Every structure is written in structure tokens, then in C-alpha cells.
N, CA, C and O atoms as a Maestro MAE file, in Angstrom:
{
 s_m_m2io_version
 :::
 2.0.0
}

f_m_ct {
 s_m_title
 :::
 protein
 m_atom[256] {
  # First column is atom index #
  i_m_mmod_type
  r_m_x_coord
  r_m_y_coord
  r_m_z_coord
  i_m_residue_number
  s_m_chain_name
  s_m_pdb_residue_name
  s_m_pdb_atom_name
  i_m_atomic_number
  :::
  1 25 77.855 120.952 -242.201 1 A "MET " " N  " 7
  2 3 79.240 121.315 -242.080 1 A "MET " " CA " 6
  3 2 80.082 120.089 -242.401 1 A "MET " " C  " 6
  4 15 79.814 118.991 -241.912 1 A "MET " " O  " 8
  5 25 81.081 120.285 -243.212 2 A "SER " " N  " 7
  6 3 81.866 119.153 -243.660 2 A "SER " " CA " 6
  7 2 82.855 118.655 -242.619 2 A "SER " " C  " 6
  8 15 83.306 117.514 -242.713 2 A "SER " " O  " 8
  9 25 83.199 119.450 -241.651 3 A "GLU " " N  " 7
  10 3 84.113 119.015 -240.609 3 A "GLU " " CA " 6
  11 2 83.594 119.488 -239.261 3 A "GLU " " C  " 6
  12 15 82.817 120.440 -239.180 3 A "GLU " " O  " 8
  13 25 84.027 118.822 -238.222 4 A "LYS " " N  " 7
  14 3 83.599 119.187 -236.870 4 A "LYS " " CA " 6
  15 2 84.256 120.516 -236.489 4 A "LYS " " C  " 6
  16 15 85.479 120.593 -236.371 4 A "LYS " " O  " 8
  17 25 83.462 121.538 -236.300 5 A "LYS " " N  " 7
  18 3 83.975 122.845 -235.908 5 A "LYS " " CA " 6
  19 2 83.500 123.161 -234.505 5 A "LYS " " C  " 6
  20 15 82.469 122.668 -234.047 5 A "LYS " " O  " 8
  21 25 84.271 123.992 -233.839 6 A "THR " " N  " 7
  22 3 83.882 124.491 -232.532 6 A "THR " " CA " 6
  23 2 83.705 125.993 -232.644 6 A "THR " " C  " 6
  24 15 84.590 126.699 -233.129 6 A "THR " " O  " 8
  25 25 82.565 126.475 -232.196 7 A "PHE " " N  " 7
  26 3 82.286 127.899 -232.154 7 A "PHE " " CA " 6
  27 2 82.246 128.322 -230.700 7 A "PHE " " C  " 6
  28 15 81.755 127.580 -229.850 7 A "PHE " " O  " 8
  29 25 82.754 129.499 -230.407 8 A "VAL " " N  " 7
  30 3 82.658 130.027 -229.054 8 A "VAL " " CA " 6
  31 2 81.884 131.343 -229.124 8 A "VAL " " C  " 6
  32 15 82.309 132.297 -229.776 8 A "VAL " " O  " 8
  33 25 80.745 131.374 -228.440 9 A "LEU " " N  " 7
  34 3 79.935 132.585 -228.362 9 A "LEU " " CA " 6
  35 2 80.495 133.411 -227.216 9 A "LEU " " C  " 6
  36 15 80.531 132.958 -226.071 9 A "LEU " " O  " 8
  37 25 80.930 134.618 -227.528 10 A "ILE " " N  " 7
  38 3 81.559 135.493 -226.541 10 A "ILE " " CA " 6
  39 2 80.592 136.632 -226.243 10 A "ILE " " C  " 6
  40 15 80.328 137.475 -227.100 10 A "ILE " " O  " 8
  41 25 80.071 136.648 -225.033 11 A "TYR " " N  " 7
  42 3 79.111 137.665 -224.627 11 A "TYR " " CA " 6
  43 2 79.850 138.849 -224.015 11 A "TYR " " C  " 6
  44 15 80.656 138.670 -223.102 11 A "TYR " " O  " 8
  45 25 79.581 140.066 -224.513 12 A "VAL " " N  " 7
  46 3 80.194 141.295 -224.001 12 A "VAL " " CA " 6
  47 2 79.100 142.321 -223.728 12 A "VAL " " C  " 6
  48 15 77.962 142.162 -224.171 12 A "VAL " " O  " 8
  49 25 79.451 143.360 -223.006 13 A "ASN " " N  " 7
  50 3 78.531 144.480 -222.737 13 A "ASN " " CA " 6
  51 2 77.215 144.025 -222.119 13 A "ASN " " C  " 6
  52 15 76.156 144.504 -222.525 13 A "ASN " " O  " 8
  53 25 77.249 143.129 -221.163 14 A "ASP " " N  " 7
  54 3 76.060 142.629 -220.466 14 A "ASP " " CA " 6
  55 2 75.089 141.871 -221.369 14 A "ASP " " C  " 6
  56 15 73.931 141.677 -220.999 14 A "ASP " " O  " 8
  57 25 75.540 141.441 -222.541 15 A "ALA " " N  " 7
  58 3 74.674 140.656 -223.422 15 A "ALA " " CA " 6
  59 2 74.398 139.298 -222.793 15 A "ALA " " C  " 6
  60 15 75.220 138.765 -222.048 15 A "ALA " " O  " 8
  61 25 73.232 138.750 -223.105 16 A "GLN " " N  " 7
  62 3 72.836 137.430 -222.637 16 A "GLN " " CA " 6
  63 2 72.214 136.680 -223.797 16 A "GLN " " C  " 6
  64 15 71.873 137.268 -224.824 16 A "GLN " " O  " 8
  65 25 72.070 135.381 -223.623 17 A "ARG " " N  " 7
  66 3 71.449 134.580 -224.672 17 A "ARG " " CA " 6
  67 2 69.967 134.899 -224.739 17 A "ARG " " C  " 6
  68 15 69.266 134.819 -223.730 17 A "ARG " " O  " 8
  69 25 69.490 135.256 -225.911 18 A "GLY " " N  " 7
  70 3 68.076 135.493 -226.154 18 A "GLY " " CA " 6
  71 2 67.572 134.495 -227.188 18 A "GLY " " C  " 6
  72 15 68.315 133.598 -227.585 18 A "GLY " " O  " 8
  73 25 66.335 134.632 -227.630 19 A "PRO " " N  " 7
  74 3 65.741 133.664 -228.565 19 A "PRO " " CA " 6
  75 2 66.507 133.527 -229.888 19 A "PRO " " C  " 6
  76 15 66.656 132.414 -230.393 19 A "PRO " " O  " 8
  77 25 66.986 134.615 -230.444 20 A "LEU " " N  " 7
  78 3 67.710 134.548 -231.710 20 A "LEU " " CA " 6
  79 2 69.040 133.814 -231.543 20 A "LEU " " C  " 6
  80 15 69.402 132.977 -232.370 20 A "LEU " " O  " 8
  81 25 69.752 134.127 -230.485 21 A "ILE " " N  " 7
  82 3 71.026 133.459 -230.224 21 A "ILE " " CA " 6
  83 2 70.801 131.989 -229.894 21 A "ILE " " C  " 6
  84 15 71.573 131.131 -230.322 21 A "ILE " " O  " 8
  85 25 69.759 131.698 -229.142 22 A "GLU " " N  " 7
  86 3 69.433 130.299 -228.816 22 A "GLU " " CA " 6
  87 2 69.171 129.501 -230.087 22 A "GLU " " C  " 6
  88 15 69.622 128.363 -230.211 22 A "GLU " " O  " 8
  89 25 68.444 130.096 -231.034 23 A "GLY " " N  " 7
  90 3 68.179 129.432 -232.307 23 A "GLY " " CA " 6
  91 2 69.445 129.181 -233.100 23 A "GLY " " C  " 6
  92 15 69.614 128.110 -233.682 23 A "GLY " " O  " 8
  93 25 70.343 130.167 -233.129 24 A "MET " " N  " 7
  94 3 71.606 129.995 -233.844 24 A "MET " " CA " 6
  95 2 72.438 128.903 -233.185 24 A "MET " " C  " 6
  96 15 73.021 128.060 -233.868 24 A "MET " " O  " 8
  97 25 72.490 128.920 -231.857 25 A "ARG " " N  " 7
  98 3 73.243 127.910 -231.098 25 A "ARG " " CA " 6
  99 2 72.714 126.509 -231.405 25 A "ARG " " C  " 6
  100 15 73.492 125.595 -231.674 25 A "ARG " " O  " 8
  101 25 71.402 126.343 -231.364 26 A "ASN " " N  " 7
  102 3 70.781 125.043 -231.659 26 A "ASN " " CA " 6
  103 2 71.046 124.612 -233.095 26 A "ASN " " C  " 6
  104 15 71.317 123.440 -233.358 26 A "ASN " " O  " 8
  105 25 70.966 125.564 -234.026 27 A "GLY " " N  " 7
  106 3 71.222 125.254 -235.430 27 A "GLY " " CA " 6
  107 2 72.647 124.777 -235.668 27 A "GLY " " C  " 6
  108 15 72.874 123.835 -236.428 27 A "GLY " " O  " 8
  109 25 73.599 125.423 -235.021 28 A "LEU " " N  " 7
  110 3 74.999 124.998 -235.148 28 A "LEU " " CA " 6
  111 2 75.177 123.580 -234.599 28 A "LEU " " C  " 6
  112 15 75.852 122.750 -235.209 28 A "LEU " " O  " 8
  113 25 74.572 123.313 -233.453 29 A "GLN " " N  " 7
  114 3 74.690 121.985 -232.843 29 A "GLN " " CA " 6
  115 2 74.020 120.916 -233.704 29 A "GLN " " C  " 6
  116 15 74.540 119.806 -233.818 29 A "GLN " " O  " 8
  117 25 72.882 121.229 -234.306 30 A "GLN " " N  " 7
  118 3 72.196 120.267 -235.165 30 A "GLN " " CA " 6
  119 2 73.022 119.929 -236.400 30 A "GLN " " C  " 6
  120 15 72.875 118.848 -236.972 30 A "GLN " " O  " 8
  121 25 73.879 120.840 -236.806 31 A "ARG " " N  " 7
  122 3 74.738 120.610 -237.968 31 A "ARG " " CA " 6
  123 2 76.073 119.984 -237.575 31 A "ARG " " C  " 6
  124 15 76.976 119.867 -238.403 31 A "ARG " " O  " 8
  125 25 76.194 119.584 -236.316 32 A "GLY " " N  " 7
  126 3 77.382 118.860 -235.880 32 A "GLY " " CA " 6
  127 2 78.475 119.692 -235.250 32 A "GLY " " C  " 6
  128 15 79.537 119.164 -234.917 32 A "GLY " " O  " 8
  129 25 78.241 120.984 -235.079 33 A "ALA " " N  " 7
  130 3 79.256 121.844 -234.469 33 A "ALA " " CA " 6
  131 2 79.182 121.760 -232.950 33 A "ALA " " C  " 6
  132 15 78.121 121.519 -232.373 33 A "ALA " " O  " 8
  133 25 80.317 121.960 -232.328 34 A "GLU " " N  " 7
  134 3 80.348 122.129 -230.880 34 A "GLU " " CA " 6
  135 2 80.224 123.617 -230.598 34 A "GLU " " C  " 6
  136 15 80.781 124.439 -231.325 34 A "GLU " " O  " 8
  137 25 79.496 123.963 -229.545 35 A "VAL " " N  " 7
  138 3 79.302 125.367 -229.188 35 A "VAL " " CA " 6
  139 2 79.663 125.559 -227.720 35 A "VAL " " C  " 6
  140 15 79.129 124.887 -226.837 35 A "VAL " " O  " 8
  141 25 80.575 126.484 -227.482 36 A "ALA " " N  " 7
  142 3 80.938 126.878 -226.122 36 A "ALA " " CA " 6
  143 2 80.486 128.317 -225.940 36 A "ALA " " C  " 6
  144 15 80.400 129.075 -226.906 36 A "ALA " " O  " 8
  145 25 80.201 128.686 -224.712 37 A "GLU " " N  " 7
  146 3 79.760 130.050 -224.434 37 A "GLU " " CA " 6
  147 2 80.571 130.613 -223.278 37 A "GLU " " C  " 6
  148 15 80.776 129.942 -222.267 37 A "GLU " " O  " 8
  149 25 81.030 131.846 -223.432 38 A "VAL " " N  " 7
  150 3 81.771 132.520 -222.372 38 A "VAL " " CA " 6
  151 2 81.319 133.966 -222.279 38 A "VAL " " C  " 6
  152 15 80.885 134.566 -223.263 38 A "VAL " " O  " 8
  153 25 81.430 134.507 -221.092 39 A "THR " " N  " 7
  154 3 81.220 135.935 -220.888 39 A "THR " " CA " 6
  155 2 82.590 136.559 -220.722 39 A "THR " " C  " 6
  156 15 83.391 136.105 -219.905 39 A "THR " " O  " 8
  157 25 82.862 137.599 -221.496 40 A "LEU " " N  " 7
  158 3 84.170 138.238 -221.449 40 A "LEU " " CA " 6
  159 2 84.352 138.937 -220.109 40 A "LEU " " C  " 6
  160 15 83.593 139.838 -219.752 40 A "LEU " " O  " 8
  161 25 85.362 138.508 -219.384 41 A "THR " " N  " 7
  162 3 85.692 139.075 -218.080 41 A "THR " " CA " 6
  163 2 87.201 139.250 -218.006 41 A "THR " " C  " 6
  164 15 87.913 139.064 -218.992 41 A "THR " " O  " 8
  165 25 87.668 139.607 -216.833 42 A "ASP " " N  " 7
  166 3 89.109 139.744 -216.635 42 A "ASP " " CA " 6
  167 2 89.824 138.398 -216.722 42 A "ASP " " C  " 6
  168 15 91.028 138.358 -216.979 42 A "ASP " " O  " 8
  169 25 89.103 137.296 -216.513 43 A "ASP " " N  " 7
  170 3 89.683 135.957 -216.588 43 A "ASP " " CA " 6
  171 2 89.447 135.410 -217.994 43 A "ASP " " C  " 6
  172 15 88.495 134.664 -218.224 43 A "ASP " " O  " 8
  173 25 90.298 135.777 -218.913 44 A "TYR " " N  " 7
  174 3 90.103 135.437 -220.313 44 A "TYR " " CA " 6
  175 2 91.043 134.333 -220.808 44 A "TYR " " C  " 6
  176 15 91.082 134.064 -222.008 44 A "TYR " " O  " 8
  177 25 91.792 133.695 -219.924 45 A "GLN " " N  " 7
  178 3 92.739 132.663 -220.349 45 A "GLN " " CA " 6
  179 2 92.040 131.475 -221.013 45 A "GLN " " C  " 6
  180 15 92.538 130.939 -222.003 45 A "GLN " " O  " 8
  181 25 90.904 131.068 -220.482 46 A "GLY " " N  " 7
  182 3 90.159 129.963 -221.094 46 A "GLY " " CA " 6
  183 2 89.737 130.290 -222.513 46 A "GLY " " C  " 6
  184 15 89.808 129.438 -223.399 46 A "GLY " " O  " 8
  185 25 89.296 131.525 -222.732 47 A "LEU " " N  " 7
  186 3 88.909 131.963 -224.068 47 A "LEU " " CA " 6
  187 2 90.108 131.931 -225.013 47 A "LEU " " C  " 6
  188 15 89.997 131.466 -226.147 47 A "LEU " " O  " 8
  189 25 91.246 132.423 -224.547 48 A "LEU " " N  " 7
  190 3 92.446 132.399 -225.383 48 A "LEU " " CA " 6
  191 2 92.848 130.973 -225.735 48 A "LEU " " C  " 6
  192 15 93.297 130.710 -226.850 48 A "LEU " " O  " 8
  193 25 92.689 130.057 -224.793 49 A "ASP " " N  " 7
  194 3 92.993 128.649 -225.058 49 A "ASP " " CA " 6
  195 2 92.075 128.086 -226.139 49 A "ASP " " C  " 6
  196 15 92.528 127.367 -227.030 49 A "ASP " " O  " 8
  197 25 90.789 128.411 -226.060 50 A "GLN " " N  " 7
  198 3 89.837 127.928 -227.065 50 A "GLN " " CA " 6
  199 2 90.173 128.482 -228.439 50 A "GLN " " C  " 6
  200 15 90.135 127.755 -229.432 50 A "GLN " " O  " 8
  201 25 90.500 129.766 -228.501 51 A "LEU " " N  " 7
  202 3 90.848 130.377 -229.784 51 A "LEU " " CA " 6
  203 2 92.130 129.771 -230.348 51 A "LEU " " C  " 6
  204 15 92.230 129.535 -231.552 51 A "LEU " " O  " 8
  205 25 93.110 129.518 -229.481 52 A "ALA " " N  " 7
  206 3 94.361 128.896 -229.924 52 A "ALA " " CA " 6
  207 2 94.126 127.484 -230.452 52 A "ALA " " C  " 6
  208 15 94.884 126.994 -231.289 52 A "ALA " " O  " 8
  209 25 93.075 126.838 -229.962 53 A "SER " " N  " 7
  210 3 92.737 125.479 -230.403 53 A "SER " " CA " 6
  211 2 91.932 125.474 -231.696 53 A "SER " " C  " 6
  212 15 91.573 124.410 -232.199 53 A "SER " " O  " 8
  213 25 91.646 126.659 -232.240 54 A "GLY " " N  " 7
  214 3 90.954 126.736 -233.523 54 A "GLY " " CA " 6
  215 2 89.473 127.034 -233.454 54 A "GLY " " C  " 6
  216 15 88.792 126.963 -234.477 54 A "GLY " " O  " 8
  217 25 88.946 127.366 -232.280 55 A "ALA " " N  " 7
  218 3 87.526 127.703 -232.173 55 A "ALA " " CA " 6
  219 2 87.230 128.976 -232.960 55 A "ALA " " C  " 6
  220 15 88.054 129.888 -233.027 55 A "ALA " " O  " 8
  221 25 86.050 129.019 -233.548 56 A "VAL " " N  " 7
  222 3 85.608 130.181 -234.320 56 A "VAL " " CA " 6
  223 2 84.877 131.122 -233.359 56 A "VAL " " C  " 6
  224 15 83.867 130.732 -232.774 56 A "VAL " " O  " 8
  225 25 85.373 132.363 -233.185 57 A "PRO " " N  " 7
  226 3 84.725 133.284 -232.254 57 A "PRO " " CA " 6
  227 2 83.507 133.970 -232.876 57 A "PRO " " C  " 6
  228 15 83.552 134.418 -234.021 57 A "PRO " " O  " 8
  229 25 82.432 134.044 -232.112 58 A "LEU " " N  " 7
  230 3 81.239 134.801 -232.492 58 A "LEU " " CA " 6
  231 2 80.945 135.746 -231.335 58 A "LEU " " C  " 6
  232 15 80.564 135.297 -230.254 58 A "LEU " " O  " 8
  233 25 81.113 137.036 -231.543 59 A "VAL " " N  " 7
  234 3 80.935 138.012 -230.468 59 A "VAL " " CA " 6
  235 2 79.485 138.476 -230.440 59 A "VAL " " C  " 6
  236 15 78.933 138.914 -231.449 59 A "VAL " " O  " 8
  237 25 78.877 138.368 -229.248 60 A "ILE " " N  " 7
  238 3 77.490 138.779 -229.045 60 A "ILE " " CA " 6
  239 2 77.541 140.065 -228.217 60 A "ILE " " C  " 6
  240 15 77.941 140.044 -227.053 60 A "ILE " " O  " 8
  241 25 77.138 141.173 -228.819 61 A "ARG " " N  " 7
  242 3 77.251 142.469 -228.140 61 A "ARG " " CA " 6
  243 2 75.953 142.921 -227.493 61 A "ARG " " C  " 6
  244 15 75.970 143.825 -226.658 61 A "ARG " " O  " 8
  245 25 74.839 142.321 -227.853 62 A "GLN " " N  " 7
  246 3 73.577 142.673 -227.231 62 A "GLN " " CA " 6
  247 2 72.678 141.452 -227.189 62 A "GLN " " C  " 6
  248 15 72.829 140.529 -227.989 62 A "GLN " " O  " 8
  249 25 71.748 141.452 -226.256 63 A "THR " " N  " 7
  250 3 70.817 140.340 -226.146 63 A "THR " " CA " 6
  251 2 69.907 140.331 -227.359 63 A "THR " " C  " 6
  252 15 69.299 141.345 -227.701 63 A "THR " " O  " 8
  253 25 69.820 139.195 -227.998 64 A "MET " " N  " 7
  254 3 69.016 139.092 -229.231 64 A "MET " " CA " 6
  255 2 68.144 137.850 -229.147 64 A "MET " " C  " 6
  256 15 67.385 137.564 -230.073 64 A "MET " " O  " 8
  :::
 }
 m_bond[255] {
  # First column is bond index #
  i_m_from
  i_m_to
  i_m_order
  :::
  1 1 2 1
  2 2 3 1
  3 3 4 2
  4 3 5 1
  5 5 6 1
  6 6 7 1
  7 7 8 2
  8 7 9 1
  9 9 10 1
  10 10 11 1
  11 11 12 2
  12 11 13 1
  13 13 14 1
  14 14 15 1
  15 15 16 2
  16 15 17 1
  17 17 18 1
  18 18 19 1
  19 19 20 2
  20 19 21 1
  21 21 22 1
  22 22 23 1
  23 23 24 2
  24 23 25 1
  25 25 26 1
  26 26 27 1
  27 27 28 2
  28 27 29 1
  29 29 30 1
  30 30 31 1
  31 31 32 2
  32 31 33 1
  33 33 34 1
  34 34 35 1
  35 35 36 2
  36 35 37 1
  37 37 38 1
  38 38 39 1
  39 39 40 2
  40 39 41 1
  41 41 42 1
  42 42 43 1
  43 43 44 2
  44 43 45 1
  45 45 46 1
  46 46 47 1
  47 47 48 2
  48 47 49 1
  49 49 50 1
  50 50 51 1
  51 51 52 2
  52 51 53 1
  53 53 54 1
  54 54 55 1
  55 55 56 2
  56 55 57 1
  57 57 58 1
  58 58 59 1
  59 59 60 2
  60 59 61 1
  61 61 62 1
  62 62 63 1
  63 63 64 2
  64 63 65 1
  65 65 66 1
  66 66 67 1
  67 67 68 2
  68 67 69 1
  69 69 70 1
  70 70 71 1
  71 71 72 2
  72 71 73 1
  73 73 74 1
  74 74 75 1
  75 75 76 2
  76 75 77 1
  77 77 78 1
  78 78 79 1
  79 79 80 2
  80 79 81 1
  81 81 82 1
  82 82 83 1
  83 83 84 2
  84 83 85 1
  85 85 86 1
  86 86 87 1
  87 87 88 2
  88 87 89 1
  89 89 90 1
  90 90 91 1
  91 91 92 2
  92 91 93 1
  93 93 94 1
  94 94 95 1
  95 95 96 2
  96 95 97 1
  97 97 98 1
  98 98 99 1
  99 99 100 2
  100 99 101 1
  101 101 102 1
  102 102 103 1
  103 103 104 2
  104 103 105 1
  105 105 106 1
  106 106 107 1
  107 107 108 2
  108 107 109 1
  109 109 110 1
  110 110 111 1
  111 111 112 2
  112 111 113 1
  113 113 114 1
  114 114 115 1
  115 115 116 2
  116 115 117 1
  117 117 118 1
  118 118 119 1
  119 119 120 2
  120 119 121 1
  121 121 122 1
  122 122 123 1
  123 123 124 2
  124 123 125 1
  125 125 126 1
  126 126 127 1
  127 127 128 2
  128 127 129 1
  129 129 130 1
  130 130 131 1
  131 131 132 2
  132 131 133 1
  133 133 134 1
  134 134 135 1
  135 135 136 2
  136 135 137 1
  137 137 138 1
  138 138 139 1
  139 139 140 2
  140 139 141 1
  141 141 142 1
  142 142 143 1
  143 143 144 2
  144 143 145 1
  145 145 146 1
  146 146 147 1
  147 147 148 2
  148 147 149 1
  149 149 150 1
  150 150 151 1
  151 151 152 2
  152 151 153 1
  153 153 154 1
  154 154 155 1
  155 155 156 2
  156 155 157 1
  157 157 158 1
  158 158 159 1
  159 159 160 2
  160 159 161 1
  161 161 162 1
  162 162 163 1
  163 163 164 2
  164 163 165 1
  165 165 166 1
  166 166 167 1
  167 167 168 2
  168 167 169 1
  169 169 170 1
  170 170 171 1
  171 171 172 2
  172 171 173 1
  173 173 174 1
  174 174 175 1
  175 175 176 2
  176 175 177 1
  177 177 178 1
  178 178 179 1
  179 179 180 2
  180 179 181 1
  181 181 182 1
  182 182 183 1
  183 183 184 2
  184 183 185 1
  185 185 186 1
  186 186 187 1
  187 187 188 2
  188 187 189 1
  189 189 190 1
  190 190 191 1
  191 191 192 2
  192 191 193 1
  193 193 194 1
  194 194 195 1
  195 195 196 2
  196 195 197 1
  197 197 198 1
  198 198 199 1
  199 199 200 2
  200 199 201 1
  201 201 202 1
  202 202 203 1
  203 203 204 2
  204 203 205 1
  205 205 206 1
  206 206 207 1
  207 207 208 2
  208 207 209 1
  209 209 210 1
  210 210 211 1
  211 211 212 2
  212 211 213 1
  213 213 214 1
  214 214 215 1
  215 215 216 2
  216 215 217 1
  217 217 218 1
  218 218 219 1
  219 219 220 2
  220 219 221 1
  221 221 222 1
  222 222 223 1
  223 223 224 2
  224 223 225 1
  225 225 226 1
  226 226 227 1
  227 227 228 2
  228 227 229 1
  229 229 230 1
  230 230 231 1
  231 231 232 2
  232 231 233 1
  233 233 234 1
  234 234 235 1
  235 235 236 2
  236 235 237 1
  237 237 238 1
  238 238 239 1
  239 239 240 2
  240 239 241 1
  241 241 242 1
  242 242 243 1
  243 243 244 2
  244 243 245 1
  245 245 246 1
  246 246 247 1
  247 247 248 2
  248 247 249 1
  249 249 250 1
  250 250 251 1
  251 251 252 2
  252 251 253 1
  253 253 254 1
  254 254 255 1
  255 255 256 2
  :::
 }
}
């Protein structure tokens, strides 16, 4: 990656990190990206702050 990017993995519908997501997360970090993880709940202000700061959202809808 040519610039430092931040990705936020957003877990919905009871999804959790599984082996495929763990591999993607590790791959992003190895390429210099920052990775944050959140579970979508009623308290979404932190997520909105991250998105406003330019984080790239990746929505995880099922455990993979």
C-alpha cells in the first residue's frame, strides 16, 4: 500500500472473526495498514468518528 490506510472491520448479525477474516486482517497489517474492529451496536459514535477520519469500512456479515 502506498499510503498508511486505516480499515475498520464492522461485525454485524452476530458475525465473529474466523480464519478467513483473521488472514485478511493479518495481511492488511503486514502491508502497513492499521486495522480496527468493532461490533455494530447501539453505541455507534466511535464508528462514525473512525469513518469521519477516513477509515475504510469493511462489513463482516457472517463468520468466515
